[in-house]
Coordinates of C-alpha atoms in Angstrom, one line a residue:
Chain A
M275 CA -114.1 -68.4 162.9
Y276 CA -116.9 -66.3 164.4
S277 CA -120.4 -67.2 165.4
E278 CA -123.4 -66.0 163.4
E279 CA -124.3 -63.5 166.1
V280 CA -120.8 -61.9 166.0
M281 CA -120.9 -61.6 162.2
E282 CA -124.4 -60.1 162.4
H283 CA -123.4 -57.5 165.0
F284 CA -120.2 -56.8 163.1
S285 CA -122.1 -56.3 159.8
N286 CA -125.0 -54.3 161.3
P287 CA -123.6 -52.7 164.5
R288 CA -126.2 -51.1 166.8
N289 CA -125.9 -47.7 168.3
V290 CA -122.7 -46.5 166.5
G291 CA -121.6 -43.0 167.2
E292 CA -121.1 -40.5 170.0
I293 CA -123.5 -38.7 172.3
L294 CA -122.3 -35.1 172.2
D295 CA -123.9 -34.0 175.4
A296 CA -123.3 -37.3 177.2
D297 CA -123.7 -37.7 180.9
G298 CA -120.9 -40.2 181.1
V299 CA -118.0 -41.3 178.8
G300 CA -115.7 -44.3 179.1
T301 CA -112.8 -45.3 176.9
E302 CA -111.0 -48.6 177.3
G303 CA -108.1 -50.2 175.3
N304 CA -105.0 -49.2 173.5
P305 CA -104.4 -48.9 169.8
L306 CA -101.1 -50.7 170.2
C307 CA -102.8 -54.0 171.1
G308 CA -105.5 -53.4 168.5
D309 CA -108.6 -52.3 170.2
V310 CA -110.0 -49.0 171.5
M311 CA -113.6 -48.7 172.6
K312 CA -115.4 -45.5 173.6
M313 CA -118.9 -45.6 175.2
S314 CA -121.0 -42.5 175.8
I315 CA -124.2 -42.7 177.8
K316 CA -127.3 -40.5 178.6
V317 CA -128.8 -41.2 182.0
E318 CA -132.4 -40.5 183.1
D319 CA -134.0 -41.7 186.4
N320 CA -130.9 -43.8 187.1
R321 CA -131.4 -45.7 183.8
I322 CA -129.4 -45.7 180.6
K323 CA -131.7 -43.8 178.3
D324 CA -129.3 -43.8 175.4
I325 CA -125.9 -45.3 174.6
K326 CA -123.5 -45.0 171.7
F327 CA -120.1 -46.6 170.9
K328 CA -117.1 -46.0 168.7
T329 CA -114.6 -48.8 168.3
F330 CA -111.3 -49.2 166.6
G331 CA -110.7 -52.9 166.5
C332 CA -111.2 -56.3 165.1
G333 CA -114.6 -57.9 164.2
A334 CA -115.0 -59.3 167.7
A335 CA -114.3 -55.9 169.3
I336 CA -117.0 -54.2 167.1
A337 CA -119.5 -57.0 167.7
V338 CA -118.9 -56.8 171.5
S339 CA -119.4 -53.1 171.6
S340 CA -122.6 -53.3 169.6
M341 CA -123.9 -56.1 171.8
V342 CA -123.1 -54.2 175.0
T343 CA -125.1 -51.2 173.9
E344 CA -128.0 -53.4 173.1
M345 CA -127.8 -55.3 176.4
V346 CA -127.9 -52.2 178.6
K347 CA -130.1 -49.7 176.8
G348 CA -133.0 -48.9 179.2
K349 CA -131.4 -50.8 182.1
T350 CA -130.5 -49.3 185.5
L351 CA -127.0 -48.2 186.2
D352 CA -126.6 -51.1 188.7
E353 CA -127.7 -53.6 186.1
A354 CA -125.2 -52.0 183.7
M355 CA -122.4 -52.3 186.3
A356 CA -123.3 -56.0 186.8
L357 CA -122.7 -56.8 183.1
T358 CA -119.7 -59.1 182.7
K359 CA -117.5 -60.1 179.8
E360 CA -118.8 -63.6 180.1
K361 CA -122.4 -62.5 179.7
V362 CA -121.5 -60.4 176.6
A363 CA -119.6 -63.3 175.0
E364 CA -122.5 -65.7 175.8
A365 CA -125.0 -63.3 174.2
L366 CA -122.8 -63.3 171.1
G367 CA -122.9 -67.1 170.9
G368 CA -119.3 -67.4 172.2
L369 CA -116.0 -65.8 171.2
P370 CA -112.8 -67.5 170.1
P371 CA -110.6 -68.1 173.2
N372 CA -107.9 -65.6 172.1
K373 CA -110.5 -62.9 171.7
M374 CA -112.1 -63.5 175.1
H375 CA -110.0 -60.9 176.9
C376 CA -108.3 -58.6 174.4
S377 CA -111.3 -57.8 172.3
N378 CA -113.9 -58.1 175.0
L379 CA -113.5 -54.6 176.5
G380 CA -117.0 -53.4 175.8
S381 CA -118.3 -53.9 179.4
D382 CA -115.1 -52.3 180.8
A383 CA -115.7 -49.2 178.7
L384 CA -119.4 -49.2 179.8
H385 CA -118.4 -49.5 183.5
K386 CA -116.0 -46.6 183.0
A387 CA -118.8 -44.5 181.4
V388 CA -121.2 -45.3 184.4
E389 CA -118.4 -44.5 186.9
D390 CA -117.7 -41.2 185.0
Y391 CA -121.4 -40.3 185.3
R392 CA -121.5 -41.2 189.0
S393 CA -118.4 -39.2 189.9
K394 CA -119.8 -36.2 188.0
Q395 CA -123.1 -36.6 189.9
K396 CA -121.2 -36.9 193.2
S397 CA -119.2 -33.7 192.7
K398 CA -122.4 -32.0 191.6
E399 CA -124.2 -33.1 194.8
T400 CA -121.3 -32.1 197.1
K401 CA -121.3 -28.8 195.4
E402 CA -125.1 -28.4 195.9
K403 CA -125.0 -29.5 199.5
F404 CA -122.1 -27.3 200.6
V405 CA -123.4 -24.3 202.4
C406 CA -121.2 -21.8 204.2
H407 CA -122.8 -19.8 207.0
C408 CA -120.9 -16.7 207.9
P409 CA -120.4 -16.8 211.7
Y410 CA -120.8 -13.0 211.8
C411 CA -123.7 -12.1 209.5
N412 CA -125.2 -15.6 209.0
T413 CA -125.4 -15.1 205.2
T414 CA -125.1 -18.4 203.3
C415 CA -123.0 -19.0 200.2
D416 CA -122.0 -22.2 198.3
A417 CA -118.2 -22.1 198.6
P418 CA -115.8 -21.8 201.5
Y419 CA -114.0 -18.5 201.1
P420 CA -111.5 -17.0 203.7
Y421 CA -113.8 -14.0 203.9
C422 CA -117.5 -13.6 203.8
N423 CA -118.9 -12.6 200.5
S424 CA -121.6 -10.6 202.1
C425 CA -120.1 -8.7 205.1
G426 CA -116.5 -9.0 204.2
A427 CA -115.4 -10.4 207.5
S428 CA -112.3 -12.7 207.6
I429 CA -113.4 -16.2 208.5
K430 CA -111.6 -19.5 209.3
I431 CA -112.7 -22.8 207.6
C432 CA -112.3 -25.9 209.7
T433 CA -109.9 -28.2 207.9
N434 CA -111.8 -31.3 209.1
C435 CA -115.5 -30.6 208.6
G436 CA -115.5 -27.4 206.5
E437 CA -117.5 -25.4 209.0
A438 CA -117.0 -21.6 208.8
L439 CA -115.7 -20.2 212.0
K440 CA -114.9 -16.8 213.6
K441 CA -111.3 -15.7 213.0
E442 CA -110.3 -16.0 216.6
T443 CA -111.7 -19.6 217.0
T444 CA -109.0 -22.2 218.0
I445 CA -111.3 -25.2 218.4
C446 CA -114.0 -25.9 215.8
T447 CA -117.4 -25.4 217.3
K448 CA -118.9 -28.1 215.2
C449 CA -116.4 -31.0 215.3
G450 CA -113.9 -30.0 218.0
T451 CA -110.8 -30.1 215.8
S452 CA -108.0 -27.6 216.6
V453 CA -107.9 -25.0 213.9
Chain B
M224 CA -130.6 -66.4 140.4
S225 CA -128.8 -65.2 137.3
E226 CA -125.1 -65.7 136.9
K227 CA -124.5 -61.9 137.1
S228 CA -126.1 -61.5 140.5
I229 CA -123.6 -63.8 142.1
A230 CA -120.4 -61.9 142.6
K231 CA -117.3 -64.0 141.7
K232 CA -115.2 -64.9 144.7
V233 CA -111.8 -63.2 144.6
Y234 CA -108.9 -65.0 146.1
L235 CA -105.9 -62.7 146.8
D236 CA -104.0 -64.8 149.4
H237 CA -101.7 -66.8 147.2
I238 CA -98.8 -66.4 149.7
A239 CA -100.9 -68.5 152.1
T240 CA -101.5 -71.2 149.5
T241 CA -102.5 -71.5 145.9
P242 CA -105.1 -73.8 144.2
C243 CA -103.5 -76.8 142.4
H244 CA -103.0 -76.4 138.7
P245 CA -105.4 -78.7 136.9
K246 CA -102.4 -80.5 135.3
V247 CA -101.0 -81.1 138.8
V248 CA -104.2 -82.8 139.9
E249 CA -104.4 -84.8 136.7
A250 CA -100.8 -86.0 137.1
M251 CA -101.4 -87.0 140.7
Q252 CA -104.5 -89.1 140.1
P253 CA -102.9 -92.4 139.1
Y254 CA -100.7 -92.4 142.2
F255 CA -103.6 -93.0 144.6
R256 CA -105.1 -96.2 143.2
E257 CA -103.1 -97.5 140.3
I258 CA -99.4 -96.8 141.0
F259 CA -99.8 -97.0 144.8
G260 CA -96.7 -99.1 145.5
N261 CA -94.1 -98.4 148.2
P262 CA -91.2 -96.9 146.3
Q263 CA -88.8 -99.1 148.3
S264 CA -90.6 -102.3 147.2
D265 CA -88.9 -104.6 144.7
H266 CA -91.8 -105.2 142.4
E267 CA -93.5 -103.4 139.5
F268 CA -95.8 -101.3 141.8
G269 CA -92.8 -100.1 143.8
W270 CA -90.5 -99.5 140.8
Q271 CA -93.1 -97.4 139.1
A272 CA -93.6 -95.2 142.1
K273 CA -89.8 -94.9 142.5
M274 CA -89.5 -93.8 138.9
A275 CA -92.2 -91.2 139.4
I276 CA -90.3 -89.8 142.4
E277 CA -87.1 -89.6 140.5
E278 CA -88.7 -87.9 137.5
A279 CA -90.2 -85.3 139.9
R280 CA -86.8 -84.8 141.5
G281 CA -85.3 -84.0 138.2
K282 CA -88.0 -81.4 137.5
I283 CA -87.5 -79.7 140.8
A284 CA -83.8 -79.7 140.4
N285 CA -84.2 -78.2 137.0
M286 CA -86.4 -75.4 138.4
I287 CA -83.6 -74.2 140.8
K288 CA -80.7 -75.3 138.5
A289 CA -79.5 -78.0 140.9
L290 CA -78.5 -81.6 140.5
P291 CA -81.3 -84.2 141.2
Q292 CA -79.3 -85.8 144.0
E293 CA -79.2 -82.4 145.7
I294 CA -83.0 -82.4 146.2
I295 CA -84.4 -84.0 149.4
F296 CA -88.2 -84.3 149.6
V297 CA -89.8 -83.2 152.9
S298 CA -93.3 -82.6 154.1
S299 CA -93.4 -78.8 153.9
G300 CA -91.4 -75.6 153.8
T301 CA -91.5 -75.6 157.6
E302 CA -89.8 -79.0 157.7
A303 CA -87.3 -77.9 155.1
N304 CA -86.3 -74.9 157.3
N305 CA -86.2 -77.0 160.5
F306 CA -84.1 -79.6 158.7
A307 CA -81.7 -77.0 157.3
L308 CA -81.1 -75.2 160.6
K309 CA -81.0 -78.1 163.1
G310 CA -79.3 -80.4 160.6
I311 CA -76.4 -78.0 159.9
A312 CA -76.2 -76.8 163.6
N313 CA -75.8 -80.5 164.6
A314 CA -73.4 -81.5 161.9
F315 CA -71.1 -78.5 162.5
E316 CA -71.4 -78.2 166.3
K317 CA -67.7 -79.1 166.7
K318 CA -66.7 -76.2 164.4
G319 CA -68.8 -73.6 166.2
R320 CA -72.1 -72.6 167.7
H321 CA -72.9 -69.3 166.1
I322 CA -75.6 -68.6 163.5
I323 CA -76.5 -65.4 161.7
A324 CA -80.1 -64.8 160.5
S325 CA -82.3 -61.9 159.4
S326 CA -84.8 -60.6 161.9
I327 CA -87.6 -60.8 159.4
E328 CA -87.4 -64.6 158.7
H329 CA -90.5 -66.7 158.6
R330 CA -91.7 -68.2 161.9
S331 CA -90.5 -71.6 160.7
V332 CA -86.9 -70.2 160.8
L333 CA -87.2 -68.1 163.9
T334 CA -88.8 -70.8 166.0
P335 CA -86.1 -73.5 165.3
L336 CA -83.5 -70.8 166.0
K337 CA -85.0 -70.1 169.4
F338 CA -84.9 -73.8 170.0
L339 CA -81.2 -73.9 169.1
E340 CA -80.5 -70.9 171.3
K341 CA -82.0 -73.0 174.2
S342 CA -79.6 -75.8 173.3
G343 CA -76.6 -73.4 173.6
Y344 CA -76.2 -71.9 170.2
K345 CA -75.8 -68.2 169.8
V346 CA -77.9 -66.5 167.1
T347 CA -77.3 -63.0 165.8
Y348 CA -80.5 -61.5 164.3
L349 CA -79.7 -58.9 161.7
P350 CA -81.8 -55.8 161.3
V351 CA -83.3 -54.7 158.0
D352 CA -83.7 -51.3 156.5
N353 CA -87.1 -49.6 156.1
L354 CA -87.6 -51.4 152.8
G355 CA -86.9 -54.7 154.3
L356 CA -83.4 -55.3 153.0
V357 CA -80.6 -57.0 154.9
N358 CA -77.3 -55.2 154.5
P359 CA -74.5 -57.6 153.4
D360 CA -72.1 -55.5 155.4
D361 CA -74.0 -56.4 158.5
V362 CA -73.6 -60.0 157.7
R363 CA -69.8 -59.5 157.1
N364 CA -69.4 -57.6 160.4
N365 CA -71.1 -60.2 162.5
I366 CA -69.2 -63.3 161.2
T367 CA -67.0 -64.8 163.9
N368 CA -64.7 -67.8 164.0
E369 CA -67.6 -69.6 165.6
T370 CA -70.1 -68.9 162.8
I371 CA -71.3 -72.1 161.1
L372 CA -74.4 -71.0 159.3
I373 CA -76.0 -67.9 157.8
S374 CA -79.8 -68.0 157.0
V375 CA -81.5 -65.2 155.1
M376 CA -84.8 -65.6 153.3
H377 CA -84.9 -65.2 149.5
A378 CA -88.1 -63.1 149.6
N379 CA -90.2 -62.0 152.5
N380 CA -93.7 -63.5 152.7
E381 CA -95.3 -60.4 154.2
I382 CA -93.7 -57.5 152.4
G383 CA -92.3 -59.3 149.3
T384 CA -88.9 -57.7 149.6
I385 CA -86.3 -59.8 147.7
E386 CA -83.0 -60.0 149.6
P387 CA -79.5 -59.6 148.1
I388 CA -78.9 -63.4 148.4
A389 CA -76.2 -63.7 145.7
E390 CA -74.1 -61.1 147.5
I391 CA -74.6 -62.6 151.0
G392 CA -73.9 -66.0 149.5
K393 CA -70.6 -64.8 147.9
L394 CA -69.5 -63.5 151.3
A395 CA -70.4 -66.8 153.1
K396 CA -68.6 -68.8 150.4
E397 CA -65.4 -66.7 150.9
K398 CA -65.5 -67.3 154.6
G399 CA -66.4 -71.0 154.2
I400 CA -69.7 -70.7 156.1
I401 CA -72.8 -72.6 155.1
F402 CA -75.5 -70.4 153.6
H403 CA -79.2 -71.3 153.7
T404 CA -82.1 -69.4 152.1
D405 CA -85.8 -69.9 152.7
A406 CA -87.2 -69.6 149.2
A407 CA -90.7 -70.8 150.1
A408 CA -92.3 -67.4 149.1
S409 CA -90.2 -67.2 145.9
A410 CA -90.2 -70.7 144.3
G411 CA -92.4 -70.7 141.3
T412 CA -92.9 -67.0 141.4
V413 CA -89.4 -65.7 140.6
P414 CA -86.5 -67.6 138.9
L415 CA -84.1 -69.3 141.3
D416 CA -80.6 -70.5 140.5
V417 CA -78.7 -72.1 143.3
A418 CA -75.3 -71.5 141.7
R419 CA -75.9 -67.9 140.8
L420 CA -77.3 -67.3 144.3
N421 CA -74.3 -69.0 146.0
V422 CA -76.5 -70.9 148.4
D423 CA -75.7 -74.2 150.0
L424 CA -79.2 -74.9 151.2
M425 CA -82.6 -73.8 149.9
S426 CA -86.1 -74.5 151.3
I427 CA -88.9 -74.7 148.8
S428 CA -92.6 -75.7 149.1
A429 CA -95.0 -77.0 146.5
H430 CA -98.3 -75.5 147.6
K431 CA -97.4 -71.8 147.1
S432 CA -96.9 -72.3 143.4
Y433 CA -99.9 -74.4 142.2
G434 CA -98.7 -77.7 143.7
P435 CA -100.2 -79.8 146.4
K436 CA -100.0 -79.3 150.2
G437 CA -97.9 -81.6 152.3
V438 CA -94.7 -81.6 150.2
G439 CA -91.6 -79.5 150.0
A440 CA -88.0 -79.9 149.4
L441 CA -84.6 -79.0 150.8
Y442 CA -81.8 -78.4 148.4
V443 CA -78.5 -79.4 149.9
R444 CA -75.4 -78.7 147.8
K445 CA -73.4 -81.8 147.0
G446 CA -70.8 -82.4 149.6
V447 CA -72.5 -80.4 152.4
K448 CA -73.0 -82.7 155.4
I449 CA -76.3 -82.5 157.3
T450 CA -77.7 -84.4 160.2
P451 CA -81.2 -85.9 159.5
L452 CA -84.2 -84.6 161.4
I453 CA -86.0 -87.9 161.1
H454 CA -84.2 -91.2 161.6
G455 CA -85.6 -94.4 160.1
G456 CA -85.1 -96.4 157.0
V457 CA -83.4 -95.7 153.7
Q458 CA -85.6 -93.2 151.9
E459 CA -83.9 -90.1 150.5
A460 CA -80.6 -91.8 151.0
G461 CA -81.3 -91.9 154.8
R462 CA -81.4 -88.1 155.0
R463 CA -85.2 -87.9 155.3
T464 CA -86.8 -91.2 156.0
G465 CA -90.4 -92.3 156.2
I466 CA -92.5 -93.4 153.2
E467 CA -92.5 -90.9 150.4
N468 CA -95.6 -88.8 149.7
V469 CA -95.7 -90.2 146.1
P470 CA -98.8 -88.4 144.8
G471 CA -97.6 -85.1 146.4
I472 CA -94.1 -85.4 145.0
V473 CA -95.5 -86.2 141.5
G474 CA -97.7 -83.1 141.8
F475 CA -94.8 -81.0 143.1
G476 CA -92.7 -82.1 140.0
V477 CA -95.4 -81.0 137.6
A478 CA -95.9 -77.7 139.4
A479 CA -92.2 -77.1 139.2
E480 CA -92.1 -78.0 135.6
L481 CA -94.9 -75.6 134.9
S482 CA -93.3 -72.8 136.9
E483 CA -90.1 -73.2 135.0
K484 CA -91.9 -73.1 131.6
E485 CA -94.2 -70.3 132.4
M486 CA -92.0 -68.1 134.6
N487 CA -91.6 -65.1 132.2
E488 CA -95.3 -65.3 131.3
R489 CA -96.3 -65.3 135.0
I490 CA -94.1 -62.4 135.9
S491 CA -95.3 -60.2 133.1
Y492 CA -98.9 -61.1 134.0
L493 CA -98.6 -60.5 137.7
I494 CA -96.6 -57.2 137.8
P495 CA -99.2 -55.0 136.0
L496 CA -101.9 -56.4 138.3
R497 CA -99.8 -55.8 141.4
D498 CA -99.0 -52.2 140.3
K499 CA -102.6 -51.5 139.4
L500 CA -103.8 -52.7 142.8
K501 CA -101.2 -50.6 144.6
K502 CA -102.0 -47.5 142.6
G503 CA -105.7 -47.9 142.9
I504 CA -105.6 -48.2 146.7
L505 CA -103.1 -45.3 147.2
E506 CA -105.2 -43.0 145.0
K507 CA -108.6 -43.8 146.5
I508 CA -107.8 -44.0 150.3
D509 CA -106.2 -41.5 152.5
Y510 CA -103.8 -42.2 155.5
V511 CA -102.3 -45.2 153.6
Y512 CA -98.7 -46.4 153.5
Y513 CA -97.1 -48.8 151.1
N514 CA -94.8 -51.2 152.9
G515 CA -91.8 -52.9 151.3
H516 CA -89.5 -52.3 148.4
P517 CA -90.6 -50.5 145.3
S518 CA -88.7 -52.7 142.8
E519 CA -86.9 -55.6 144.7
R520 CA -90.2 -57.2 145.3
L521 CA -92.1 -60.3 144.5
P522 CA -94.3 -59.8 141.4
N523 CA -97.4 -60.7 143.3
N524 CA -97.2 -58.9 146.6
V525 CA -98.9 -55.7 147.8
N526 CA -98.6 -54.7 151.5
I527 CA -100.5 -51.7 152.5
A528 CA -101.2 -50.1 155.9
I529 CA -104.5 -48.3 156.2
E530 CA -104.6 -46.2 159.4
Y531 CA -107.4 -46.0 161.9
V532 CA -108.9 -49.3 160.8
E533 CA -107.9 -52.6 162.3
G534 CA -106.7 -55.3 159.9
E535 CA -109.0 -58.1 160.9
A536 CA -112.1 -55.9 160.6
M537 CA -111.0 -55.1 157.1
L538 CA -110.6 -58.8 156.3
L539 CA -114.0 -59.7 157.6
S540 CA -115.6 -56.9 155.7
M541 CA -113.9 -58.0 152.5
M542 CA -114.9 -61.6 153.2
K543 CA -118.5 -60.5 153.1
E544 CA -117.8 -59.1 149.7
G545 CA -116.3 -62.4 148.6
I546 CA -112.7 -61.1 148.7
A547 CA -110.1 -63.2 150.5
T548 CA -106.9 -61.6 151.6
A549 CA -104.6 -61.4 154.6
S550 CA -103.4 -59.0 157.3
A551 CA -100.4 -58.9 159.6
S552 CA -102.6 -57.5 162.3
T553 CA -102.2 -58.7 165.9
C554 CA -105.8 -59.8 165.9
T555 CA -105.6 -62.1 162.9
M556 CA -102.7 -64.0 164.5
M557 CA -103.4 -66.6 167.1
S558 CA -100.1 -65.5 168.8
L559 CA -101.6 -62.0 169.3
E560 CA -98.2 -60.5 168.5
T561 CA -97.6 -57.6 166.1
S562 CA -95.9 -58.6 162.9
H563 CA -92.2 -58.8 163.5
V564 CA -91.6 -58.0 159.8
L565 CA -93.5 -54.7 159.9
Q566 CA -91.9 -53.8 163.2
G567 CA -88.5 -54.8 161.6
I568 CA -89.0 -52.2 158.9
G569 CA -89.9 -49.6 161.4
V570 CA -93.7 -49.6 161.1
P571 CA -95.3 -48.6 164.4
P572 CA -97.3 -51.4 166.0
Q573 CA -100.6 -49.5 165.7
T574 CA -100.0 -49.1 161.9
A575 CA -98.9 -52.7 161.6
N576 CA -102.3 -53.7 163.0
S577 CA -103.9 -51.8 160.1
S578 CA -102.0 -53.7 157.4
L579 CA -103.3 -55.7 154.5
V580 CA -101.3 -58.2 152.5
F581 CA -102.6 -59.0 149.0
S582 CA -100.9 -61.8 147.1
I583 CA -102.0 -62.1 143.5
G584 CA -102.1 -65.4 141.5
M585 CA -102.4 -66.6 138.0
D586 CA -106.1 -67.3 138.6
N587 CA -106.7 -63.5 139.2
T588 CA -107.9 -61.2 136.5
E589 CA -107.9 -57.4 136.1
E590 CA -111.6 -57.5 137.1
D591 CA -110.6 -58.9 140.4
I592 CA -108.3 -56.0 141.0
D593 CA -111.0 -53.6 140.0
R594 CA -113.4 -55.2 142.5
V595 CA -111.0 -54.6 145.3
I596 CA -110.3 -51.0 144.3
D597 CA -114.1 -50.4 144.1
V598 CA -115.0 -52.2 147.4
L599 CA -112.2 -51.4 149.7
P600 CA -112.7 -47.6 149.9
K601 CA -116.3 -48.2 151.0
I602 CA -115.3 -50.7 153.6
I603 CA -112.7 -48.2 155.0
E604 CA -115.2 -45.4 155.1
R605 CA -117.7 -47.5 157.0
L606 CA -115.1 -48.8 159.6
R607 CA -113.5 -45.4 160.0
A608 CA -116.9 -43.9 160.7
M609 CA -117.2 -46.1 163.8
S610 CA -113.5 -45.9 164.7
A611 CA -112.7 -44.5 168.1
I612 CA -109.4 -43.1 166.9
Y613 CA -110.1 -41.7 163.4
P614 CA -109.3 -38.0 163.3
G615 CA -111.3 -37.2 160.2
K616 CA -110.4 -36.8 156.5
Q617 CA -106.8 -36.0 155.6

């Protein structure tokens, strides 16, 4: 027996599909136990601008996925991360006790999608921030190579802080680590 | 609203239970208010009730070709199975403590067996082949000096496979081992003959063949000793005490009589509907598998796995179309366990979760089958479009 809200979301699920150029994707579940949920999100100004789901699962699993997308669309990423299984179940007018955990994976899939977006952002940022200054010619480049891309001189990279050092250096001039 | 705009409800879950036959309801009526006596009472009210019970006993005995005194009335198929297993285990415990059963038995056999295992009995669960059949050689090879009971269901409730009961029974007889069969899914749907099947005990239930709920019977061959499950007064010769469910037993008797009379007619009505449903689904939907035996099968069972769609989601979608059926999916079961029957025939758990079990009844028409064949492909298309694991058209 399901609530009217569950049946309504099961019958008319919101935001079904996949965002092909998604900023973050999260999958949760396992077909062996009956449910697999995939959430894809588009992020703008730290907010979920668009979200779509695909779910293999029972009526509760489909309704949960639909409800999750509706609850977080337009919300900030922190708000999305704060969404709990209990809040989703409450918004659906309750779930049968045996479905509370196995089919209520929508928020987990969402959290994975947000984490995926954040880790992609982080690696992007570290890539952008990394600047290698050649100790010989002072040319900058975005990756630490064992030689300078500009003057061709051999260089040493500090294993601790990533600073580019002259080949004969034994102690990093920036952090003091032996190299 | 016109008649036409209301789609007729289609019930295709007769293995769960059937509606009562009108004649069953009619026959039961007087036993609520007029002939309400306690069958053990020595007055007219009691005697009439007692006579009604004995008349019903005769009809049920006739349906399975047994003697009336070999029929013990109980409350359900589940009770009949519990009674058979625990009653024989207890009565024969001095002879041995080993039981052989198939691995695809109904829960009401498997759970009492687990209970017996906890009390020190050893149970061998026989595998089945991929059509659901128990191999009689496996039974033979697992018999020991300690074996006191063999229990193999007559037909499986999920996949409809009819087991080689006569052959297993012959083997049990040769070895002098008690043989029980759970015929709850078969009684009223296929002919049963306890002598031909070589069974010592048989469980049957009323509500799966147009009889009322709350009543079943255990056939116990004359001379087989069995310990009662319920101890009390004198009813059922002390083997099953507690006041008899008189209206239920009367209804059961009429249902059994009708089954006996209409058996051939029922089989020739159900088989074409079953085969039409199977054919229609297999033709119209891709990634489908037909589970169970092609011929050794209940005339009303269709078990199909439709991949990439979860069973309960299919059931809910069909419910919205007014179609009631069942699934062996994990999600439809409170236990949240994958069907042991489908796993037993080698269906992977993911596919088992995508199964549908249709069981057709005498109240179904060809139109009902057409409705399912028309509606189901659309439901599958919709659910697969939102499925996270659907790989696209075959």
